[in-house]
Amino acid sequence: MILIDHQVGTMAWTHSHDINLVKANALKLARIAAALEIPTVITSSMEDMVQGPIISELQEILPQVFANRVKRPGIVNAMHHEGFNKAVKALGRKKLFVAGVTTEICITFPVLQMLEEGYEVQVSADASASYTKYGDDLALRRMEKAGAIITTVDMIVSELAVDWTSPNGQKLVPILGYR
């Protein structure tokens, strides 16, 4: 399962990474989900406030998931939001790929709870970002120390492909985008 939290407003706050690369990698995750029909949850916090709406390109890639996104009223730990928590549990998956902005707030706390609940969590560091590099590094270290696997989108693509000549591999090669 893939969890995505990328809002226009919060992306403007990030300075830890090239935000264009973070956005491109978030969209890659969405394309992976679409290509392999991986259950996905998109969440946002206070879309009508400064955080702003979810990036619109996600609607083009995952229209139904986008329409059903979990809109949180400001709850920092998404797992504390009943709708989000139920959405995660309803998918029946124990392996989660997570990405979002900001890493040190919107990603860290739900990931820590997911780990406590027995999920295997992989955090895509290159599809996430924070206000500062320092904050981002500390958040990734904290999650890793708790048991999260820190990864990249291309590592996720390769892990899911297993073999580039397989049906899944053939679907994922174009998403990798190496040329």
Short mmCIF file of C-alpha atoms in Angstrom, two decimals:
data_model
loop_
_atom_site.label_atom_id
_atom_site.label_comp_id
_atom_site.label_asym_id
_atom_site.label_seq_id
_atom_site.Cartn_x
_atom_site.Cartn_y
_atom_site.Cartn_z
CA MET A 1 0.00 0.00 0.00
CA ILE A 2 1.19 3.49 -0.77
CA LEU A 3 0.36 6.52 1.40
CA ILE A 4 0.81 9.99 -0.08
CA ASP A 5 0.51 13.42 1.60
CA HIS A 6 1.68 16.27 -0.66
CA GLN A 7 -0.12 19.59 -0.33
CA VAL A 8 0.66 22.68 -2.36
CA GLY A 9 1.07 24.96 0.66
CA THR A 10 3.30 22.67 2.69
CA MET A 11 5.46 21.94 -0.34
CA ALA A 12 6.19 25.67 -0.55
CA TRP A 13 7.51 25.52 3.03
CA THR A 14 10.13 22.90 2.30
CA HIS A 15 13.77 23.77 1.86
CA SER A 16 15.47 20.47 2.71
CA HIS A 17 15.37 19.13 -0.86
CA ASP A 18 14.69 20.27 -4.41
CA ILE A 19 10.90 20.49 -4.24
CA ASN A 20 10.56 19.73 -7.97
CA LEU A 21 12.36 16.43 -7.42
CA VAL A 22 10.22 15.65 -4.37
CA LYS A 23 7.07 16.30 -6.39
CA ALA A 24 8.32 14.24 -9.35
CA ASN A 25 9.05 11.34 -7.03
CA ALA A 26 5.65 11.60 -5.34
CA LEU A 27 4.06 11.41 -8.78
CA LYS A 28 6.25 8.38 -9.59
CA LEU A 29 4.82 6.67 -6.49
CA ALA A 30 1.32 7.40 -7.74
CA ARG A 31 2.21 5.99 -11.18
CA ILE A 32 3.58 2.85 -9.52
CA ALA A 33 0.32 2.45 -7.61
CA ALA A 34 -1.73 2.94 -10.76
CA ALA A 35 0.39 0.59 -12.89
CA LEU A 36 0.37 -2.25 -10.36
CA GLU A 37 -3.06 -1.52 -8.89
CA ILE A 38 -1.55 -1.09 -5.43
CA PRO A 39 -4.07 0.13 -2.86
CA THR A 40 -3.29 3.74 -2.04
CA VAL A 41 -4.46 6.31 0.48
CA ILE A 42 -4.01 10.02 -0.10
CA THR A 43 -4.45 12.28 2.91
CA SER A 44 -4.36 16.00 3.57
CA SER A 45 -4.57 18.30 6.54
CA MET A 46 -6.68 21.45 6.49
CA GLU A 47 -6.86 21.80 2.69
CA ASP A 48 -8.83 25.04 3.02
CA MET A 49 -6.12 26.63 5.16
CA VAL A 50 -2.47 27.52 4.57
CA GLN A 51 -1.49 23.89 3.82
CA GLY A 52 -3.56 24.10 0.65
CA PRO A 53 -4.92 21.40 -1.64
CA ILE A 54 -3.25 18.13 -2.59
CA ILE A 55 -1.13 18.50 -5.73
CA SER A 56 -3.55 18.31 -8.65
CA GLU A 57 -1.48 15.88 -10.74
CA LEU A 58 -2.43 13.13 -8.30
CA GLN A 59 -6.02 13.51 -9.43
CA GLU A 60 -4.98 12.73 -13.02
CA ILE A 61 -3.00 9.63 -12.02
CA LEU A 62 -5.27 8.21 -9.30
CA PRO A 63 -8.68 9.86 -9.81
CA GLN A 64 -10.70 7.59 -7.51
CA VAL A 65 -8.10 7.61 -4.74
CA PHE A 66 -7.87 11.40 -5.04
CA ALA A 67 -11.65 11.75 -4.81
CA ASN A 68 -11.70 9.52 -1.73
CA ARG A 69 -8.71 11.18 -0.05
CA VAL A 70 -8.87 11.49 3.71
CA LYS A 71 -9.16 15.16 4.64
CA ARG A 72 -7.92 15.63 8.18
CA PRO A 73 -9.09 18.67 10.16
CA GLY A 74 -5.59 19.38 11.52
CA ILE A 75 -4.70 16.16 13.29
CA VAL A 76 -0.90 15.87 13.06
CA ASN A 77 -0.67 12.07 13.39
CA ALA A 78 -2.85 10.84 10.55
CA MET A 79 -3.27 7.51 12.35
CA HIS A 80 -5.16 9.40 15.08
CA HIS A 81 -7.78 10.38 12.49
CA GLU A 82 -10.51 7.75 12.49
CA GLY A 83 -11.11 7.93 8.73
CA PHE A 84 -7.45 7.58 7.85
CA ASN A 85 -6.86 4.83 10.40
CA LYS A 86 -9.83 2.87 9.04
CA ALA A 87 -8.68 3.41 5.44
CA VAL A 88 -5.23 2.00 6.24
CA LYS A 89 -6.63 -1.00 8.11
CA ALA A 90 -9.34 -1.69 5.49
CA LEU A 91 -6.72 -2.29 2.82
CA GLY A 92 -5.48 -5.32 4.71
CA ARG A 93 -1.82 -4.75 3.90
CA LYS A 94 1.06 -4.95 6.36
CA LYS A 95 3.72 -3.47 4.06
CA LEU A 96 3.40 0.27 3.57
CA PHE A 97 5.27 2.75 1.38
CA VAL A 98 4.95 6.28 2.79
CA ALA A 99 5.86 9.72 1.46
CA GLY A 100 4.81 13.25 2.22
CA VAL A 101 5.52 16.77 3.21
CA THR A 102 6.63 17.52 5.78
CA THR A 103 8.77 14.57 6.83
CA GLU A 104 9.33 15.82 10.37
CA ILE A 105 5.63 16.38 11.07
CA CYS A 106 3.14 14.71 8.74
CA ILE A 107 5.22 11.58 8.12
CA THR A 108 7.12 10.89 11.35
CA PHE A 109 4.22 10.51 13.75
CA PRO A 110 1.96 8.24 11.70
CA VAL A 111 4.99 6.13 10.73
CA LEU A 112 5.95 5.67 14.38
CA GLN A 113 2.42 4.53 15.18
CA MET A 114 2.28 2.24 12.14
CA LEU A 115 5.48 0.59 13.32
CA GLU A 116 4.04 0.16 16.81
CA GLU A 117 1.00 -1.51 15.25
CA GLY A 118 3.17 -4.04 13.43
CA TYR A 119 3.34 -2.62 9.93
CA GLU A 120 6.51 -2.83 7.84
CA VAL A 121 7.01 0.76 6.77
CA GLN A 122 9.27 2.06 4.03
CA VAL A 123 9.66 5.83 3.94
CA SER A 124 10.59 7.25 0.57
CA ALA A 125 13.12 9.91 1.56
CA ASP A 126 13.30 11.38 -1.94
CA ALA A 127 9.52 11.88 -2.16
CA SER A 128 9.44 13.64 1.22
CA ALA A 129 10.86 16.91 2.49
CA SER A 130 10.90 19.26 5.48
CA TYR A 131 11.36 22.91 6.28
CA THR A 132 15.06 22.31 6.98
CA LYS A 133 17.58 19.64 6.02
CA TYR A 134 18.40 19.29 9.71
CA GLY A 135 14.76 18.55 10.59
CA ASP A 136 14.44 16.13 7.69
CA ASP A 137 17.58 14.22 8.68
CA LEU A 138 16.50 13.94 12.31
CA ALA A 139 13.03 12.73 11.32
CA LEU A 140 14.46 10.05 9.03
CA ARG A 141 16.89 8.93 11.73
CA ARG A 142 14.12 8.76 14.33
CA MET A 143 11.89 6.66 12.06
CA GLU A 144 14.78 4.39 11.07
CA LYS A 145 15.74 3.86 14.71
CA ALA A 146 12.12 2.87 15.41
CA GLY A 147 12.27 0.27 12.60
CA ALA A 148 11.25 2.06 9.41
CA ILE A 149 13.17 1.32 6.23
CA ILE A 150 14.43 4.51 4.62
CA THR A 151 14.38 4.15 0.87
CA THR A 152 13.99 5.97 -2.45
CA VAL A 153 11.32 5.77 -5.11
CA ASP A 154 13.70 4.04 -7.52
CA MET A 155 14.47 1.41 -4.88
CA ILE A 156 10.71 0.85 -4.47
CA VAL A 157 10.31 0.52 -8.25
CA SER A 158 13.12 -2.05 -8.37
CA GLU A 159 11.81 -3.99 -5.38
CA LEU A 160 8.34 -4.26 -6.90
CA ALA A 161 9.66 -5.10 -10.39
CA VAL A 162 11.78 -8.04 -9.16
CA ASP A 163 12.61 -8.81 -12.79
CA TRP A 164 12.45 -6.18 -15.56
CA THR A 165 11.21 -8.82 -18.02
CA SER A 166 8.26 -9.81 -15.79
CA PRO A 167 4.80 -8.29 -16.36
CA ASN A 168 5.28 -5.97 -13.36
CA GLY A 169 8.80 -5.12 -14.48
CA GLN A 170 7.54 -4.15 -17.93
CA LYS A 171 4.93 -1.84 -16.36
CA LEU A 172 7.52 -0.20 -14.12
CA VAL A 173 10.42 0.35 -16.55
CA PRO A 174 8.80 3.45 -18.09
CA ILE A 175 8.07 4.89 -14.62
CA LEU A 176 11.72 4.57 -13.63
CA GLY A 177 12.45 7.07 -16.38
CA TYR A 178 16.15 6.43 -16.84
CA ARG A 179 17.36 7.47 -20.28
#
